[in-house]
Coordinates of C-alpha atoms in Angstrom, one line a residue:
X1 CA 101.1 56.7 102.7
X2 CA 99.1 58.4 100.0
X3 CA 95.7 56.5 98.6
X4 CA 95.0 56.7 95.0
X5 CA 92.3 59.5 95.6
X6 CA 95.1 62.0 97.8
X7 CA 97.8 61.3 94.9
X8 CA 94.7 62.0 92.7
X9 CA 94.2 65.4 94.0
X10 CA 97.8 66.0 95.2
X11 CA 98.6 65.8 91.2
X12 CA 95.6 68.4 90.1
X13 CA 96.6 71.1 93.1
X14 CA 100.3 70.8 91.5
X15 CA 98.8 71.1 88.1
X16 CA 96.8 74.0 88.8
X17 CA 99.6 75.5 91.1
X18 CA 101.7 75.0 88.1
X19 CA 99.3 76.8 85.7
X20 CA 98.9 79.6 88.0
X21 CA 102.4 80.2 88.5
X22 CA 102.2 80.2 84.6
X23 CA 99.7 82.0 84.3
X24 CA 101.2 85.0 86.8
X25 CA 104.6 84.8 85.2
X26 CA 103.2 86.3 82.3
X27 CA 101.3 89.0 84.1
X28 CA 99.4 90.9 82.7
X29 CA 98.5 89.5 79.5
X30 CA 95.7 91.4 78.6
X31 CA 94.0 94.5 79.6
X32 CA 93.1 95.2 83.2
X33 CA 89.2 96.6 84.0
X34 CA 90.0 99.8 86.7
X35 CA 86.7 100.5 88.8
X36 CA 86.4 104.3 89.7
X37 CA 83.0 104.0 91.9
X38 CA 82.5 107.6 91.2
X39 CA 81.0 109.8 88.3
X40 CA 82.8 110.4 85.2
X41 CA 85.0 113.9 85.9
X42 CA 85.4 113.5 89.2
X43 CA 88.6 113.8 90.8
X44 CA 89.1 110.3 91.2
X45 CA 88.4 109.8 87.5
X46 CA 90.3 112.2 86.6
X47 CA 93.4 110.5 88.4
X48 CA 93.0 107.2 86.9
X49 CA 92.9 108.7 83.3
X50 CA 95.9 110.4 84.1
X51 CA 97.2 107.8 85.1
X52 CA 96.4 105.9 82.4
X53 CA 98.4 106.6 79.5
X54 CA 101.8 106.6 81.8
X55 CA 101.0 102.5 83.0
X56 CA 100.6 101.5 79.4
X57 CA 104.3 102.2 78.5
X58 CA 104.4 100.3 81.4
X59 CA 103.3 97.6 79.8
X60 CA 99.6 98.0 82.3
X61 CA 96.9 98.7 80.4
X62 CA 93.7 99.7 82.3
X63 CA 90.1 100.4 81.1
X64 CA 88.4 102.7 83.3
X65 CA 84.7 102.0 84.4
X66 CA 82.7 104.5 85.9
X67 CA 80.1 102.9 88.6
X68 CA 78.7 105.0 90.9
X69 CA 76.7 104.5 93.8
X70 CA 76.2 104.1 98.1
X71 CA 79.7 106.5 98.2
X72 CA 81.8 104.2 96.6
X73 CA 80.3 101.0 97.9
X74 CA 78.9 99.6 94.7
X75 CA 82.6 100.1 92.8
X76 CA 84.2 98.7 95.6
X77 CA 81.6 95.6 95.7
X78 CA 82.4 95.0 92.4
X79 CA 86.2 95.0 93.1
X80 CA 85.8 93.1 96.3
X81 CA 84.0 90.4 94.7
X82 CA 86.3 89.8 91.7
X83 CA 88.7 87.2 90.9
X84 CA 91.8 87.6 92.1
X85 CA 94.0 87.7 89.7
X86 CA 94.7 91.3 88.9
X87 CA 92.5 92.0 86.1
X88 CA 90.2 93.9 88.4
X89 CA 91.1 96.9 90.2
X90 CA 89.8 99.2 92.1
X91 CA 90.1 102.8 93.3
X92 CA 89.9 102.7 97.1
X93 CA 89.1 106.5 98.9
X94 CA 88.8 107.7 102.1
X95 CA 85.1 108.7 101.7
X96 CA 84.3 104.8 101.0
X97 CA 86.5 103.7 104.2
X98 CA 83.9 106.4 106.4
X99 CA 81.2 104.9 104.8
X100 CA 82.6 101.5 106.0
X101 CA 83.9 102.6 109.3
X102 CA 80.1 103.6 109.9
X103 CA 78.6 100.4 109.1
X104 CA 76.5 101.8 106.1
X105 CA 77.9 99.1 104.1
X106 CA 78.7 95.1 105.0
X107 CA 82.5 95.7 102.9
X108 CA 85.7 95.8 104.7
X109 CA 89.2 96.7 104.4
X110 CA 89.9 92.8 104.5
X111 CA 88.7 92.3 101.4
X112 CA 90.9 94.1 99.2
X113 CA 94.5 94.3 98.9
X114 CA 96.4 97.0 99.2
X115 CA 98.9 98.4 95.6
X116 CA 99.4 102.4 96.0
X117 CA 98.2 105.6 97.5
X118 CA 97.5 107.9 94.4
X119 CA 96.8 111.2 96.5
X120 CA 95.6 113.2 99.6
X121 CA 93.3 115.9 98.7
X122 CA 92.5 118.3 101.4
X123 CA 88.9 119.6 100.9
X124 CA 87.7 123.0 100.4
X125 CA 84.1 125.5 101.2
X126 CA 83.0 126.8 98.4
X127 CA 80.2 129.2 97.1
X128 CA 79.0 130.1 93.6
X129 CA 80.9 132.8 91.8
X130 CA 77.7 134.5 91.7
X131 CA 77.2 134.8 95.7
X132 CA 77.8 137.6 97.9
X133 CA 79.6 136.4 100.3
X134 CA 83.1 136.9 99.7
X135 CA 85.0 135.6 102.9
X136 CA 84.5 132.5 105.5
X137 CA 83.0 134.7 107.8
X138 CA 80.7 136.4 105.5
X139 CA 79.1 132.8 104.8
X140 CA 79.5 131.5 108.7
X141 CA 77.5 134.9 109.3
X142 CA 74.5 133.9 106.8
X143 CA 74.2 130.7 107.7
X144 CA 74.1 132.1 111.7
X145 CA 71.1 134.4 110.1
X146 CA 69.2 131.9 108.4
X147 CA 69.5 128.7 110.8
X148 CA 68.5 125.3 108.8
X149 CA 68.1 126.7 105.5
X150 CA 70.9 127.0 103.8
X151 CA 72.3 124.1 101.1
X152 CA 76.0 122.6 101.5
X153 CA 76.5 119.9 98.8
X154 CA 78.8 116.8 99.0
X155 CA 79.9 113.6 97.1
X156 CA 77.8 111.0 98.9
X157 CA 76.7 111.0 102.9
X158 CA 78.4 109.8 105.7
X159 CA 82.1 110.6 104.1
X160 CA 85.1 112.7 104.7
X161 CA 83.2 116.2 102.8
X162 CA 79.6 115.2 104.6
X163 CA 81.7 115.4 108.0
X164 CA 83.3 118.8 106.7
X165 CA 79.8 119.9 105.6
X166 CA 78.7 119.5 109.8
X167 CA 82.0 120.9 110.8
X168 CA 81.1 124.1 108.8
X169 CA 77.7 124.1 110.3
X170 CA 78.8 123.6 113.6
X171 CA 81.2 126.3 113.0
X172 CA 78.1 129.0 112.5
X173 CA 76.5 127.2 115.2
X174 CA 73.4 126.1 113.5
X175 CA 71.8 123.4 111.2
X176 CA 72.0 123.2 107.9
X177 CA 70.9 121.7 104.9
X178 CA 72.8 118.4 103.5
X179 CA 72.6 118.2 100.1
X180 CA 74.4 114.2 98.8
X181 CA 74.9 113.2 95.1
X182 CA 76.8 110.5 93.8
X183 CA 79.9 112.5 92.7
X184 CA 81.9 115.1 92.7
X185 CA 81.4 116.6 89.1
X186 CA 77.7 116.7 89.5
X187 CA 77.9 118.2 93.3
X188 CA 80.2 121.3 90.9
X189 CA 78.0 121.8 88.4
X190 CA 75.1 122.5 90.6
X191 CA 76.9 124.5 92.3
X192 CA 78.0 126.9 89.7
X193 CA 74.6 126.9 88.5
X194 CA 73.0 128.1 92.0
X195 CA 71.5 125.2 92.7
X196 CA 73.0 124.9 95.9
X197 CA 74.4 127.3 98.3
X198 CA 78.3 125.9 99.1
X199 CA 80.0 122.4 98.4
X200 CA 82.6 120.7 100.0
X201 CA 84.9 119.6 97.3
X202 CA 88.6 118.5 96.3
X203 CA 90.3 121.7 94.6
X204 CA 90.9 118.4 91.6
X205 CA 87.0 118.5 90.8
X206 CA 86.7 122.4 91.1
X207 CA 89.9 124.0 89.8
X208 CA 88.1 124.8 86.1
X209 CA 85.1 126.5 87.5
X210 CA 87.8 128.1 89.9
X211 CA 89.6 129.5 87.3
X212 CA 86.8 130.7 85.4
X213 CA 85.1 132.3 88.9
X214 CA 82.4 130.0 88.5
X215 CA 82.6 129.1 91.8
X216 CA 84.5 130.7 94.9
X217 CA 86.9 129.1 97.9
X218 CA 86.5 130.3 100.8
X219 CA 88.4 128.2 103.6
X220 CA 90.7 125.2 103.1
X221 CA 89.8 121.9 105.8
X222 CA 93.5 121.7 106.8
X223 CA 96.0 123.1 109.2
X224 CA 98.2 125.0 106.2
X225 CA 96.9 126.7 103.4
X226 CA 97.3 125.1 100.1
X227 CA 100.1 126.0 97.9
X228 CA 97.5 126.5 94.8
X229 CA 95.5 128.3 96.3
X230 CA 97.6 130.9 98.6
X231 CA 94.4 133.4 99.1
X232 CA 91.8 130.7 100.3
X233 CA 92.4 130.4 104.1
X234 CA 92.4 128.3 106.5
X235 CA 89.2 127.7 108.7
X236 CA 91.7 127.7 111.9
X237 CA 93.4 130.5 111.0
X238 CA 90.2 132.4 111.0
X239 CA 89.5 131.2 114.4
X240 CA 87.1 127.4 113.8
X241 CA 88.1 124.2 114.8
X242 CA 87.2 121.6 112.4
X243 CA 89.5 118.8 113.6
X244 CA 87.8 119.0 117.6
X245 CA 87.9 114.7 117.3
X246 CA 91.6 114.2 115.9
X247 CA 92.7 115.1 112.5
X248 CA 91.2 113.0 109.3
X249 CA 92.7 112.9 105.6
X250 CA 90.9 112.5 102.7
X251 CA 93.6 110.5 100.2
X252 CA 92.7 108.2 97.2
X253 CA 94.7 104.6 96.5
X254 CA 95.0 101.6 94.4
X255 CA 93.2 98.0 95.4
X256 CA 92.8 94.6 94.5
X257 CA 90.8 91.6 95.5
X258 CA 92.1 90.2 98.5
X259 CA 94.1 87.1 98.6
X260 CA 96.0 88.8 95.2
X261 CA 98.8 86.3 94.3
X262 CA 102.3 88.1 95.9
X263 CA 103.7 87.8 92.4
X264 CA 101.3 90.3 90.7
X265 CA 100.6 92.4 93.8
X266 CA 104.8 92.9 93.4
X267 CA 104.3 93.9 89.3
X268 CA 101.2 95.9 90.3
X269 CA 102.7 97.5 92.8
X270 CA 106.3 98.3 90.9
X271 CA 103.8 99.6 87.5
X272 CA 101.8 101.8 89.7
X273 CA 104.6 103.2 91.6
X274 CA 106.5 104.2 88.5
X275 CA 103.6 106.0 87.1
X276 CA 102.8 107.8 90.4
X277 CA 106.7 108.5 90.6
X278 CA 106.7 110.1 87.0
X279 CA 107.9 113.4 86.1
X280 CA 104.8 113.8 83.8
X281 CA 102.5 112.9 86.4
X282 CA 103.7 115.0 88.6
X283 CA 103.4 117.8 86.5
X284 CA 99.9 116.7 86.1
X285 CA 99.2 116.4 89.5
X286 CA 100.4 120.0 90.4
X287 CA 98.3 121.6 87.2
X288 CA 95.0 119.8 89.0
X289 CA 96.0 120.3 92.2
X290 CA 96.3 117.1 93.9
X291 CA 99.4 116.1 96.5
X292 CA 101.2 113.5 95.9
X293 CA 102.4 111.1 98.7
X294 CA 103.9 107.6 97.7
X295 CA 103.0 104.6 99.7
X296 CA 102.9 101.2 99.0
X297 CA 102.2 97.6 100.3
X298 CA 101.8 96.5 103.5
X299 CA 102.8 100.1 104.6
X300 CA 99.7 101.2 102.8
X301 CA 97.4 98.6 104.4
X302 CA 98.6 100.0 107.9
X303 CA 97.9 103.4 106.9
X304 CA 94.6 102.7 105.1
X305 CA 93.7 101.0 108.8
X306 CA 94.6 104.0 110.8
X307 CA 92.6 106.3 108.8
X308 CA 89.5 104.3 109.1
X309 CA 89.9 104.0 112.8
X310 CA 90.6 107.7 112.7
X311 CA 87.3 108.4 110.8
X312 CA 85.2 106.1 112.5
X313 CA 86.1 108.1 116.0
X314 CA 85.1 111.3 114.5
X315 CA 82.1 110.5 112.7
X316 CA 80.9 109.2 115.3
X317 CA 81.0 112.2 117.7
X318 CA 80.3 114.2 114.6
X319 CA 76.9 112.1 113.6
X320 CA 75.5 111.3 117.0
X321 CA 76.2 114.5 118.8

């Protein structure tokens, strides 16, 4: 039998089950704040803007924030910490899941919920256009000569391009310098200014100073060269192992708070995936050289798990060996 007190509280749960069902029948109602925790012109920022424009004639509108920091951490904080309702969402990367694999930060993959994969972006070496070394082995062979000296730039430490960054110095078979910085678009910029010696980067946040010979690939982290870039190499084919601890992919994806109501995680997911799954952003995609791969869901919350199990194995052996 119910007391006056349960019937009490039975009726406001019902009420406020009632005006959330309301509430998410109508979603979204207003415009949704989309956290990239990375510089403005990074590649990641550059995939949300393009994205942008394609979810408001979906009837999504999102605002994108720029908040650096900690490789991700601090955006993904903010996005971990937010109501769940949808109006906050995040952009999720692989660089942030090493970070978390590692234990740099206290976030975890439980805390968010899981809409789209965006892209997988295999990483490249590069050099300033101004340097003389023209081939892999060129710049393997300097930093051989000049053992702990020599700069290699990346988008935050402990990620996916700080693990490539080793892999290349362990290639020469010597130390080297580790140069971090809280995004992409600044790591370029020094870079085509001399200010460091090699970066590794997404071809997304390097394609301009590419095609202006600003800067120089010379080897592609991946087991096939990249259909943009048919001259750049891979380092295996030229004879270096940089998957020795099982193969890692750098890929960037959509996320929510978790507990996300499975009424707008559906309309989130549905908006996202027919952006993603647009002709025009296609296009987009292949004119700044990121690969598509559509994944979705609970599939993507699997995936998202494998990687960072993947990761935290070879960072691991890579970092403590």
């Amino acid at each position: 039998m119910l007391t006056r007190r349960s019937l009490v509280g039975s009726l406001a749960l019902g009420a406020l089950g009632a005006r959330t069902a309301l509430a998410q029948s109508g979603f979204p109602a207003r415009e949704i704040t989309f956290v990239v925790p990375w510089n403005a012109g990074g590649s990641n920022d550059i995939l949300a803007r393009g994205l942008q424009p394609l979810l408001k004639e979906r009837g999504i509108t999102i605002i994108v924030e720029n908040q650096p920091g900690a490789t991700g951490a601090i955006g993904m904080r903010r996005v971990a910490t937010a109501n769940p309702d949808g109006y906050t969402l995040g952009m999720g990367t692989s660089s942030t899941l090493a970070y978390m694999a590692e234990g740099k930060t206290p976030l975890k993959s439980s805390q968010f919920t899981h809409i789209a994969r965006v892209s997988i972006d295999p990483l490249m070496l590069l050099v300033p256009g101004s340097s003389p070394y023209q081939t892999l082995d060129d710049f393997l062979a300097h930093m051989k000569k000049n053992p702990g000296s020599v700069s290699i730039g990346t988008p935050g430490n402990y990620n996916l391009n700080h693990i490539f960054a080793s892999m290349t110095a362990r290639a020469a078979g010597v130390a080297y310098i580790n140069a971090p910085y809280t995004g992409g678009a600044k790591v370029i910029t020094d870079l085509a200014g001399g200010q460091i010696q090699a970066a590794v980067l997404k071809p997304a946040e390097s394609l301009g100073q590419l095609q202006q010979g600003l800067v120089r690939a010379l080897g592609v982290f991946a087991d096939e060269r990249l259909r943009q870039f048919p001259d750049v190499p891979t380092f295996k084919e030229r004879g270096y192992d940089v998957f020795p601890f099982g193969p890692v992919v750098q890929m960037a994806y959509v996320v929510a708070p978790a507990k996300l109501p499975p009424e707008v995680r559906a309309k989130l997911i549905d908006g996202f995936t027919a952006a993603i799954g647009d002709q025009r952003f296609k296009d987009f995609a292949e004119r700044n050289a990121f690969l598509i791969a559509p994944l979705t869901g609970d599939a993507l919350t699997a995936e998202v798990d494998q990687v960072e199990q993947s990761i935290k194995v070879v960072a691991e052996k890579v970092f403590k060996s």
